[in-house]
């Protein structure tokens, strides 16, 4: 819920809705338009609607009771009870190559903590880690409830023909769709931890060197192969001119005059991704870096300027040490740019003015958000981590992992005796019984009805 006194204009992110079809199209269009206007996000609006719903239930109680009696011949019954968190059963965890230990073991902790049996499918791209996970990890765990499967795309498709009770997938949106389609055949629920393009807005009111240090650090960590890394910067042309020397300075300070010789700069996972990234270097104009060496799968920390929205570097997730700067006229244009696209996994805003950071947060939607900071949010176990829309569904980390791998079973257990009291709920419904039932429901603590 928004904080008190929010004054910022509200917009809602998401791609333009596709026109509806059929007899419900007008209704759906009307509701989508209202959602996009941002009205439903205002706290006052939400409170007013819940109060109106309460008034409806209070004022039309008799009407509703009559309708229920006509339709079903009964009164609704509510009971108090308890939630039993139970393991889901046999779960499949599929992980990517970019943080091959973390992205395999962190979900595994949640699955085991909740009491599930697990099939682990690490990425075949990070072969050495895959080998250790397949050959050594099982020696530490009870193999009657745990297995590691070594499989490429084709074998994984076969694996997915089997029924699992839950699938936890981390990887690309493209494969995420295949996973969800395979899961749907068995009605298996999924968590999809996907990727995409994470925008980073830099306001004119900022200290360029501070912003450059933070953006450079989080962009080029792991050679840019991080799902939550800032994928592109949105800023004014003036801020771009101030940022470029500051970024060059940060790159030199972190990785030296010759970044290729730095032990702190990673390499690209394989030849295929190296070639893809080399292709992206041809977009726009190289302002910093741009060098590459195929023998080492090295790509220098690179900043591109003058890129067009239609160029590949602005169409696909970069997932490498390349950062395009895209110029906008100001905050409104930046927010518009962001909200016209798919909802990202992470969104960043840098400004000395906290209202600007708040406004980017308020006017957008993303899996997570960093204000004047990179992706340190994912180091806090108290925060959930996950995407929204095109960047995924579901969440984990800390207690959220346990909850993800648990079923919340709603339970009601009645006392076997006291039947005289229970009889009060049975038909035929005299006035006295109806009054008792009404009183019980209103008291909100009824465990009889
Ligand atoms: P990927 O989707 O290619 O592969 C992920 C996993 O799926 C691997 O284990 C792979 O073997 C398997 N796979 C590949 N093709 C398959 C198929 N046809 N059928 C079934 N399984 C298949 O992703 P990747 O290249 O390993 O990782 C990069 C992607 O992952 C990026 O998009 C990145 O943003 C995303 N990612 C997301 C997160 C997150 O937490 N949201 C974290 C890391 C990476």
Short mmCIF file of C-alpha atoms and ligand atoms in Angstrom, two decimals:
data_model
loop_
_atom_site.label_atom_id
_atom_site.label_comp_id
_atom_site.label_asym_id
_atom_site.label_seq_id
_atom_site.Cartn_x
_atom_site.Cartn_y
_atom_site.Cartn_z
CA UNK A 1 0.00 0.00 0.00
CA UNK A 2 1.33 3.46 -0.77
CA UNK A 3 2.64 5.50 2.12
CA UNK A 4 0.57 8.35 3.53
CA UNK A 5 0.59 11.61 1.61
CA UNK A 6 1.89 10.22 -1.70
CA UNK A 7 1.63 13.07 -4.17
CA UNK A 8 3.38 11.63 -7.19
CA UNK A 9 1.39 11.05 -10.37
CA UNK A 10 0.65 7.39 -10.74
CA UNK A 11 1.21 5.35 -13.88
CA UNK A 12 1.21 1.64 -14.24
CA UNK A 13 3.77 -0.30 -16.20
CA UNK A 14 3.26 -3.05 -18.75
CA UNK A 15 3.07 -3.38 -22.49
CA UNK A 16 0.04 -2.03 -24.31
CA UNK A 17 -2.77 -4.52 -23.84
CA UNK A 18 -3.83 -6.43 -26.92
CA UNK A 19 -7.35 -5.50 -28.03
CA UNK A 20 -9.90 -7.88 -26.54
CA UNK A 21 -12.16 -10.15 -28.54
CA UNK A 22 -15.70 -11.33 -28.22
CA UNK A 23 -18.60 -10.10 -26.13
CA UNK A 24 -16.41 -9.16 -23.15
CA UNK A 25 -13.95 -6.98 -25.07
CA UNK A 26 -15.50 -3.65 -24.00
CA UNK A 27 -15.54 -4.62 -20.36
CA UNK A 28 -11.94 -5.87 -20.44
CA UNK A 29 -10.76 -2.75 -22.29
CA UNK A 30 -12.52 -0.49 -19.77
CA UNK A 31 -10.95 -2.27 -16.80
CA UNK A 32 -7.47 -2.30 -18.38
CA UNK A 33 -7.72 1.42 -19.10
CA UNK A 34 -8.64 2.11 -15.49
CA UNK A 35 -5.73 -0.02 -14.28
CA UNK A 36 -3.31 1.81 -16.54
CA UNK A 37 -4.58 5.17 -15.26
CA UNK A 38 -3.21 4.18 -11.85
CA UNK A 39 -6.47 4.85 -9.93
CA UNK A 40 -6.58 1.42 -8.36
CA UNK A 41 -3.13 1.88 -6.79
CA UNK A 42 -4.12 4.87 -4.65
CA UNK A 43 -4.55 3.90 -1.00
CA UNK A 44 -7.72 6.01 -0.59
CA UNK A 45 -9.31 4.33 -3.58
CA UNK A 46 -8.55 0.85 -2.28
CA UNK A 47 -9.89 1.68 1.18
CA UNK A 48 -13.05 3.19 -0.31
CA UNK A 49 -13.68 0.06 -2.40
CA UNK A 50 -13.19 -2.28 0.57
CA UNK A 51 -15.53 -0.11 2.67
CA UNK A 52 -18.09 -0.21 -0.13
CA UNK A 53 -17.80 -4.01 -0.24
CA UNK A 54 -18.37 -4.09 3.53
CA UNK A 55 -21.46 -1.89 3.16
CA UNK A 56 -22.80 -4.18 0.44
CA UNK A 57 -22.47 -7.23 2.70
CA UNK A 58 -24.01 -5.40 5.65
CA UNK A 59 -26.86 -3.64 3.86
CA UNK A 60 -27.79 -6.49 1.53
CA UNK A 61 -27.42 -9.30 4.02
CA UNK A 62 -31.03 -10.40 3.74
CA UNK A 63 -30.97 -10.23 -0.04
CA UNK A 64 -27.83 -12.39 -0.13
CA UNK A 65 -29.28 -14.89 2.33
CA UNK A 66 -32.40 -15.18 0.18
CA UNK A 67 -30.32 -15.65 -2.97
CA UNK A 68 -28.20 -18.35 -1.31
CA UNK A 69 -31.28 -20.11 -0.03
CA UNK A 70 -32.78 -20.08 -3.55
CA UNK A 71 -29.58 -21.27 -5.27
CA UNK A 72 -28.20 -23.73 -2.79
CA UNK A 73 -30.78 -24.01 -0.06
CA UNK A 74 -28.21 -23.26 2.65
CA UNK A 75 -26.33 -20.65 4.63
CA UNK A 76 -22.65 -20.19 4.11
CA UNK A 77 -20.52 -21.42 6.95
CA UNK A 78 -17.19 -20.14 8.17
CA UNK A 79 -14.88 -21.84 10.56
CA UNK A 80 -11.64 -21.06 12.22
CA UNK A 81 -8.84 -23.54 11.74
CA UNK A 82 -5.12 -23.79 11.19
CA UNK A 83 -2.62 -23.94 8.36
CA UNK A 84 -0.38 -26.97 8.06
CA UNK A 85 2.66 -26.33 5.88
CA UNK A 86 3.41 -29.56 4.07
CA UNK A 87 6.09 -30.50 1.55
CA UNK A 88 4.89 -30.63 -2.04
CA UNK A 89 6.46 -34.00 -2.89
CA UNK A 90 8.96 -34.53 -5.69
CA UNK A 91 10.34 -31.24 -6.97
CA UNK A 92 12.56 -30.47 -9.94
CA UNK A 93 15.10 -27.64 -9.75
CA UNK A 94 16.60 -26.48 -13.04
CA UNK A 95 19.39 -23.92 -12.87
CA UNK A 96 21.46 -21.75 -15.26
CA UNK A 97 25.21 -21.41 -15.68
CA UNK A 98 25.94 -17.84 -14.60
CA UNK A 99 26.00 -18.42 -10.80
CA UNK A 100 25.87 -22.18 -11.06
CA UNK A 101 26.35 -22.98 -7.37
CA UNK A 102 24.23 -20.23 -5.80
CA UNK A 103 21.30 -20.62 -8.20
CA UNK A 104 21.26 -24.38 -7.63
CA UNK A 105 21.87 -24.62 -3.90
CA UNK A 106 19.75 -21.70 -2.66
CA UNK A 107 16.51 -23.19 -4.05
CA UNK A 108 17.70 -26.63 -2.88
CA UNK A 109 17.93 -25.35 0.71
CA UNK A 110 14.27 -24.26 0.56
CA UNK A 111 13.14 -27.55 -1.00
CA UNK A 112 14.96 -29.69 1.56
CA UNK A 113 13.97 -27.46 4.49
CA UNK A 114 10.33 -27.92 3.56
CA UNK A 115 10.74 -31.72 3.40
CA UNK A 116 10.65 -32.47 -0.33
CA UNK A 117 12.48 -35.01 -2.47
CA UNK A 118 14.56 -33.26 -5.09
CA UNK A 119 15.81 -33.79 -8.62
CA UNK A 120 18.48 -31.23 -9.38
CA UNK A 121 19.26 -30.33 -12.99
CA UNK A 122 22.27 -27.97 -13.16
CA UNK A 123 23.27 -26.26 -16.37
CA UNK A 124 25.33 -28.30 -18.81
CA UNK A 125 27.05 -25.05 -19.90
CA UNK A 126 28.98 -24.67 -16.63
CA UNK A 127 30.42 -28.18 -17.01
CA UNK A 128 32.90 -28.20 -14.16
CA UNK A 129 30.35 -27.11 -11.57
CA UNK A 130 27.84 -29.54 -13.04
CA UNK A 131 30.36 -32.35 -12.57
CA UNK A 132 31.03 -31.46 -8.92
CA UNK A 133 27.32 -31.15 -8.17
CA UNK A 134 26.59 -34.49 -9.86
CA UNK A 135 29.51 -36.47 -8.47
CA UNK A 136 30.28 -35.00 -5.07
CA UNK A 137 27.15 -33.38 -3.64
CA UNK A 138 25.16 -36.66 -3.54
CA UNK A 139 27.82 -38.10 -1.22
CA UNK A 140 26.70 -35.56 1.37
CA UNK A 141 22.95 -36.02 1.04
CA UNK A 142 20.61 -38.96 1.51
CA UNK A 143 20.42 -40.36 -2.01
CA UNK A 144 17.08 -42.00 -1.37
CA UNK A 145 15.47 -38.55 -1.56
CA UNK A 146 17.90 -36.63 -3.74
CA UNK A 147 19.30 -37.02 -7.25
CA UNK A 148 21.30 -34.94 -9.67
CA UNK A 149 20.50 -35.31 -13.36
CA UNK A 150 23.03 -34.27 -16.01
CA UNK A 151 21.08 -33.19 -19.06
CA UNK A 152 21.21 -30.82 -22.00
CA UNK A 153 18.11 -29.22 -23.55
CA UNK A 154 16.90 -32.37 -25.31
CA UNK A 155 17.29 -34.69 -22.32
CA UNK A 156 15.67 -32.04 -20.09
CA UNK A 157 12.67 -31.98 -22.39
CA UNK A 158 12.37 -35.76 -21.86
CA UNK A 159 12.78 -35.30 -18.12
CA UNK A 160 9.94 -32.79 -18.17
CA UNK A 161 7.58 -35.38 -19.64
CA UNK A 162 7.52 -36.90 -16.15
CA UNK A 163 5.18 -35.61 -13.51
CA UNK A 164 6.71 -33.48 -10.76
CA UNK A 165 4.88 -31.87 -7.86
CA UNK A 166 6.71 -28.59 -8.36
CA UNK A 167 9.21 -27.17 -10.84
CA UNK A 168 11.58 -24.40 -9.84
CA UNK A 169 13.26 -23.00 -12.94
CA UNK A 170 15.91 -20.31 -13.27
CA UNK A 171 16.90 -19.30 -16.79
CA UNK A 172 15.79 -17.41 -19.85
CA UNK A 173 12.21 -16.36 -20.67
CA UNK A 174 12.43 -18.44 -23.85
CA UNK A 175 13.08 -21.69 -22.01
CA UNK A 176 10.78 -20.55 -19.18
CA UNK A 177 7.87 -20.77 -21.63
CA UNK A 178 8.84 -24.34 -22.56
CA UNK A 179 9.03 -25.29 -18.89
CA UNK A 180 5.62 -23.81 -18.17
CA UNK A 181 4.06 -25.55 -21.17
CA UNK A 182 5.52 -28.91 -20.08
CA UNK A 183 4.37 -28.32 -16.49
CA UNK A 184 0.86 -27.43 -17.66
CA UNK A 185 0.42 -30.94 -19.08
CA UNK A 186 0.52 -32.27 -15.50
CA UNK A 187 -0.95 -29.15 -13.85
CA UNK A 188 2.35 -28.80 -12.03
CA UNK A 189 2.88 -25.41 -10.35
CA UNK A 190 6.06 -23.55 -11.20
CA UNK A 191 8.38 -20.84 -10.05
CA UNK A 192 10.03 -19.13 -13.00
CA UNK A 193 13.07 -17.00 -12.20
CA UNK A 194 13.75 -15.37 -15.56
CA UNK A 195 15.72 -12.50 -17.05
CA UNK A 196 15.23 -9.50 -19.30
CA UNK A 197 16.40 -5.93 -19.64
CA UNK A 198 16.81 -4.03 -16.37
CA UNK A 199 16.55 -0.25 -16.79
CA UNK A 200 18.65 2.16 -14.76
CA UNK A 201 17.49 5.78 -14.61
CA UNK A 202 20.11 8.40 -13.72
CA UNK A 203 18.74 11.81 -12.78
CA UNK A 204 20.48 15.11 -13.58
CA UNK A 205 20.60 15.78 -9.85
CA UNK A 206 23.32 13.29 -8.96
CA UNK A 207 27.02 12.99 -8.24
CA UNK A 208 28.29 11.41 -11.50
CA UNK A 209 31.29 9.68 -9.94
CA UNK A 210 29.22 8.02 -7.20
CA UNK A 211 26.66 6.82 -9.76
CA UNK A 212 29.39 5.67 -12.15
CA UNK A 213 31.15 3.67 -9.42
CA UNK A 214 27.96 1.85 -8.48
CA UNK A 215 26.67 1.25 -12.01
CA UNK A 216 30.08 0.08 -13.26
CA UNK A 217 30.52 -2.27 -10.29
CA UNK A 218 27.11 -3.92 -10.71
CA UNK A 219 27.17 -3.98 -14.52
CA UNK A 220 30.59 -5.56 -15.02
CA UNK A 221 30.55 -7.99 -12.07
CA UNK A 222 30.83 -11.57 -13.43
CA UNK A 223 31.56 -9.96 -16.84
CA UNK A 224 28.00 -8.65 -16.94
CA UNK A 225 26.53 -12.15 -16.82
CA UNK A 226 24.09 -11.36 -14.02
CA UNK A 227 20.32 -11.51 -14.41
CA UNK A 228 19.75 -8.44 -12.19
CA UNK A 229 22.57 -6.29 -13.62
CA UNK A 230 21.61 -2.83 -14.94
CA UNK A 231 21.10 -3.58 -18.65
CA UNK A 232 20.94 0.00 -19.93
CA UNK A 233 21.08 3.54 -18.56
CA UNK A 234 18.46 6.19 -19.25
CA UNK A 235 19.63 9.77 -18.70
CA UNK A 236 19.65 13.22 -20.28
CA UNK A 237 22.35 14.11 -22.83
CA UNK A 238 23.96 16.47 -20.28
CA UNK A 239 24.14 13.72 -17.67
CA UNK A 240 25.54 11.32 -20.27
CA UNK A 241 28.39 13.76 -20.92
CA UNK A 242 29.13 13.91 -17.17
CA UNK A 243 28.80 10.16 -16.70
CA UNK A 244 31.17 9.05 -19.49
CA UNK A 245 34.45 10.33 -17.95
CA UNK A 246 33.27 9.17 -14.52
CA UNK A 247 32.59 5.67 -15.88
CA UNK A 248 35.96 5.56 -17.60
CA UNK A 249 37.56 6.55 -14.33
CA UNK A 250 35.64 3.86 -12.37
CA UNK A 251 36.56 1.16 -14.92
CA UNK A 252 40.26 2.13 -14.75
CA UNK A 253 40.18 2.24 -10.96
CA UNK A 254 38.49 -1.18 -10.65
CA UNK A 255 40.20 -3.09 -13.48
CA UNK A 256 43.36 -1.07 -14.24
CA UNK A 257 44.61 0.53 -17.46
CA UNK A 258 44.43 -2.88 -19.18
CA UNK A 259 41.23 -4.58 -17.95
CA UNK A 260 42.20 -7.75 -19.84
CA UNK A 261 45.04 -8.27 -17.36
CA UNK A 262 42.80 -7.76 -14.35
CA UNK A 263 42.22 -10.87 -12.24
CA UNK A 264 38.93 -9.29 -11.14
CA UNK A 265 37.24 -9.25 -14.53
CA UNK A 266 35.51 -12.45 -15.63
CA UNK A 267 35.28 -14.08 -19.06
CA UNK A 268 32.32 -14.97 -21.27
CA UNK A 269 30.94 -18.46 -20.61
CA UNK A 270 31.35 -19.88 -24.13
CA UNK A 271 32.03 -19.18 -27.78
CA UNK A 272 28.37 -18.84 -28.69
CA UNK A 273 27.73 -16.09 -26.18
CA UNK A 274 31.07 -14.45 -27.05
CA UNK A 275 30.03 -14.22 -30.73
CA UNK A 276 26.60 -12.89 -29.76
CA UNK A 277 28.19 -10.16 -27.62
CA UNK A 278 30.70 -9.28 -30.32
CA UNK A 279 27.72 -8.66 -32.58
CA UNK A 280 26.21 -6.28 -30.01
CA UNK A 281 29.42 -4.21 -30.00
CA UNK A 282 28.43 -3.05 -33.49
CA UNK A 283 25.33 -1.25 -32.14
CA UNK A 284 25.47 2.54 -31.68
CA UNK A 285 28.93 4.01 -31.06
CA UNK A 286 31.60 2.70 -28.67
CA UNK A 287 32.38 5.43 -26.12
CA UNK A 288 34.45 3.27 -23.73
CA UNK A 289 36.12 -0.13 -24.27
CA UNK A 290 34.94 -2.15 -27.26
CA UNK A 291 37.98 -4.46 -27.49
CA UNK A 292 37.57 -8.23 -27.59
CA UNK A 293 39.77 -11.33 -27.82
CA UNK A 294 38.21 -14.55 -29.02
CA UNK A 295 40.99 -16.82 -27.76
CA UNK A 296 40.26 -15.75 -24.19
CA UNK A 297 36.55 -15.02 -24.67
CA UNK A 298 37.41 -11.55 -23.35
CA UNK A 299 35.24 -8.52 -23.92
CA UNK A 300 36.36 -5.22 -22.42
CA UNK A 301 34.02 -3.30 -20.13
CA UNK A 302 32.19 -1.33 -22.80
CA UNK A 303 29.88 1.68 -22.87
CA UNK A 304 27.83 2.38 -26.00
CA UNK A 305 26.14 5.67 -26.88
CA UNK A 306 23.83 6.80 -29.71
CA UNK A 307 22.07 3.44 -29.84
CA UNK A 308 18.69 3.13 -31.49
CA UNK A 309 15.80 1.46 -29.70
CA UNK A 310 15.45 -0.88 -32.66
CA UNK A 311 19.04 -2.18 -32.51
CA UNK A 312 19.66 -5.69 -31.07
CA UNK A 313 21.43 -4.28 -28.01
CA UNK A 314 18.15 -2.64 -26.98
CA UNK A 315 15.99 -5.60 -28.00
CA UNK A 316 17.61 -8.52 -26.19
CA UNK A 317 19.01 -9.07 -22.70
CA UNK A 318 22.71 -8.17 -23.03
CA UNK A 319 24.09 -10.54 -20.37
CA UNK A 320 27.66 -9.35 -20.92
CA UNK A 321 30.01 -6.43 -20.12
CA UNK A 322 28.29 -3.95 -22.42
CA UNK A 323 26.25 -0.97 -21.21
CA UNK A 324 24.27 1.25 -23.61
CA UNK A 325 23.40 4.79 -22.52
CA UNK A 326 20.08 5.93 -23.95
CA UNK A 327 19.24 9.61 -23.77
CA UNK A 328 15.83 10.88 -22.67
CA UNK A 329 14.56 14.40 -22.07
CA UNK A 330 13.72 13.82 -18.42
CA UNK A 331 12.02 11.70 -15.80
CA UNK A 332 8.63 11.48 -17.51
CA UNK A 333 10.15 10.24 -20.75
CA UNK A 334 12.28 7.73 -18.84
CA UNK A 335 9.24 6.39 -16.97
CA UNK A 336 7.35 6.17 -20.24
CA UNK A 337 10.27 4.29 -21.84
CA UNK A 338 10.35 1.82 -18.96
CA UNK A 339 6.62 1.24 -18.66
CA UNK A 340 6.15 0.68 -22.40
CA UNK A 341 8.32 -2.44 -22.07
CA UNK A 342 7.96 -5.77 -20.34
CA UNK A 343 8.18 -5.66 -16.56
CA UNK A 344 11.87 -6.14 -15.66
CA UNK A 345 13.45 -8.36 -13.03
CA UNK A 346 15.12 -5.31 -11.47
CA UNK A 347 14.84 -1.56 -11.87
CA UNK A 348 17.30 1.09 -10.66
CA UNK A 349 17.02 4.82 -10.07
CA UNK A 350 19.81 7.17 -9.05
CA UNK A 351 19.17 10.69 -7.80
CA UNK A 352 20.12 13.00 -4.94
CA UNK A 353 16.44 13.88 -4.83
CA UNK A 354 14.55 11.18 -2.95
CA UNK A 355 11.28 12.27 -4.60
CA UNK A 356 12.69 11.28 -7.99
CA UNK A 357 13.65 7.82 -6.71
CA UNK A 358 10.19 7.47 -5.10
CA UNK A 359 8.52 8.53 -8.31
CA UNK A 360 10.32 5.93 -10.42
CA UNK A 361 9.37 3.33 -7.82
CA UNK A 362 5.74 4.45 -7.68
CA UNK A 363 5.21 4.75 -11.43
CA UNK A 364 6.61 1.37 -12.42
CA UNK A 365 6.55 -2.34 -11.72
CA UNK A 366 9.51 -4.73 -11.49
CA UNK A 367 10.61 -7.84 -9.62
CA UNK A 368 12.83 -5.76 -7.35
CA UNK A 369 14.04 -2.18 -7.05
CA UNK A 370 17.33 -0.48 -6.22
CA UNK A 371 17.33 3.21 -5.28
CA UNK A 372 20.86 4.70 -5.51
CA UNK A 373 22.15 1.14 -5.29
CA UNK A 374 22.66 -2.01 -7.33
CA UNK A 375 21.36 -5.50 -6.57
CA UNK A 376 22.34 -5.76 -2.91
CA UNK A 377 18.63 -6.29 -2.20
CA UNK A 378 19.14 -9.94 -3.04
CA UNK A 379 21.62 -10.43 -0.22
CA UNK A 380 18.97 -9.78 2.44
CA UNK A 381 17.18 -13.02 3.36
CA UNK A 382 14.30 -10.95 4.73
CA UNK A 383 13.49 -9.77 1.18
CA UNK A 384 11.78 -11.97 -1.41
CA UNK A 385 13.51 -12.38 -4.75
CA UNK A 386 11.63 -13.01 -7.97
CA UNK A 387 10.32 -11.52 -11.17
CA UNK A 388 6.97 -10.27 -12.36
CA UNK A 389 5.30 -10.65 -15.74
CA UNK A 390 7.90 -11.43 -18.39
CA UNK A 391 10.69 -11.63 -15.79
CA UNK A 392 9.06 -14.53 -13.97
CA UNK A 393 6.69 -15.63 -11.26
CA UNK A 394 7.09 -16.72 -7.67
CA UNK A 395 9.70 -15.74 -5.11
CA UNK A 396 12.35 -17.26 -2.87
CA UNK A 397 15.28 -16.52 -0.50
CA UNK A 398 15.15 -16.99 3.26
CA UNK A 399 11.72 -17.90 4.59
CA UNK A 400 10.19 -17.27 1.15
CA UNK A 401 12.08 -20.34 -0.14
CA UNK A 402 10.52 -22.52 2.53
CA UNK A 403 7.08 -21.16 1.70
CA UNK A 404 7.61 -21.68 -2.04
CA UNK A 405 8.29 -25.37 -1.52
CA UNK A 406 5.42 -25.85 0.93
CA UNK A 407 1.72 -26.39 0.51
CA UNK A 408 -0.43 -24.31 2.83
CA UNK A 409 -3.01 -26.90 3.80
CA UNK A 410 -6.13 -25.40 5.32
CA UNK A 411 -7.33 -27.60 8.17
CA UNK A 412 -10.36 -27.72 10.42
CA UNK A 413 -10.65 -30.28 13.11
CA UNK A 414 -13.76 -30.36 15.24
CA UNK A 415 -14.21 -31.69 18.76
CA UNK A 416 -15.92 -35.09 18.49
CA UNK A 417 -18.38 -34.31 21.29
CA UNK A 418 -20.68 -31.33 22.01
CA UNK A 419 -23.19 -32.51 19.42
CA UNK A 420 -26.00 -30.63 21.19
CA UNK A 421 -24.18 -27.41 20.37
CA UNK A 422 -23.51 -28.51 16.79
CA UNK A 423 -27.17 -29.34 16.30
CA UNK A 424 -27.92 -25.63 16.31
CA UNK A 425 -26.58 -25.38 12.75
CA UNK A 426 -28.71 -28.15 11.28
CA UNK A 427 -32.04 -27.58 9.49
CA UNK A 428 -34.92 -27.01 9.86
CA UNK A 429 -34.10 -23.34 10.41
CA UNK A 430 -36.44 -21.80 12.93
CA UNK A 431 -36.18 -18.05 13.67
CA UNK A 432 -34.26 -18.89 16.83
CA UNK A 433 -31.69 -20.95 14.93
CA UNK A 434 -31.34 -18.32 12.23
CA UNK A 435 -30.67 -15.70 14.91
CA UNK A 436 -28.09 -17.95 16.51
CA UNK A 437 -26.36 -18.56 13.16
CA UNK A 438 -26.32 -14.83 12.42
CA UNK A 439 -24.87 -14.08 15.84
CA UNK A 440 -22.21 -16.80 15.40
CA UNK A 441 -21.11 -15.51 12.03
CA UNK A 442 -20.95 -11.93 13.27
CA UNK A 443 -18.84 -12.91 16.27
CA UNK A 444 -16.11 -14.10 13.77
CA UNK A 445 -14.93 -16.75 16.19
CA UNK A 446 -17.38 -19.47 15.37
CA UNK A 447 -15.89 -22.95 15.16
CA UNK A 448 -19.24 -24.69 15.02
CA UNK A 449 -20.73 -23.48 11.75
P1 LIG B 1 18.65 -21.10 -20.30
O1 LIG B 1 17.21 -20.77 -20.21
O2 LIG B 1 19.24 -21.29 -21.63
O3 LIG B 1 18.97 -22.44 -19.48
C1 LIG B 1 18.53 -22.61 -18.15
C2 LIG B 1 18.38 -24.10 -17.87
O4 LIG B 1 17.41 -24.64 -18.74
C3 LIG B 1 19.65 -24.92 -18.07
O5 LIG B 1 19.77 -25.86 -17.03
C4 LIG B 1 19.43 -25.59 -19.41
O6 LIG B 1 20.03 -26.87 -19.49
C5 LIG B 1 17.92 -25.75 -19.43
N1 LIG B 1 17.38 -25.75 -20.81
C6 LIG B 1 17.88 -25.12 -21.90
N2 LIG B 1 17.11 -25.35 -22.96
C7 LIG B 1 16.10 -26.16 -22.56
C8 LIG B 1 15.00 -26.76 -23.19
N3 LIG B 1 14.77 -26.59 -24.51
N4 LIG B 1 14.14 -27.52 -22.47
C9 LIG B 1 14.36 -27.71 -21.15
N5 LIG B 1 15.42 -27.17 -20.50
C10 LIG B 1 16.28 -26.40 -21.18
O7 LIG B 1 19.40 -19.96 -19.48
P2 LIG B 1 20.95 -19.77 -19.28
O8 LIG B 1 21.57 -19.37 -20.56
O9 LIG B 1 21.51 -20.94 -18.57
O10 LIG B 1 20.96 -18.54 -18.26
C11 LIG B 1 20.81 -17.22 -18.68
C12 LIG B 1 19.39 -16.73 -18.48
O11 LIG B 1 18.97 -16.99 -17.15
C13 LIG B 1 19.30 -15.23 -18.64
O12 LIG B 1 18.11 -14.89 -19.29
C14 LIG B 1 19.26 -14.73 -17.19
O13 LIG B 1 18.68 -13.47 -17.03
C15 LIG B 1 18.48 -15.81 -16.55
N6 LIG B 1 18.75 -15.85 -15.12
C16 LIG B 1 17.77 -15.51 -14.26
C17 LIG B 1 18.03 -15.50 -12.90
C18 LIG B 1 16.99 -15.13 -11.89
O14 LIG B 1 17.23 -15.35 -10.71
N7 LIG B 1 15.86 -14.58 -12.28
C19 LIG B 1 19.29 -15.84 -12.44
C20 LIG B 1 20.26 -16.18 -13.37
C21 LIG B 1 20.00 -16.19 -14.71
#
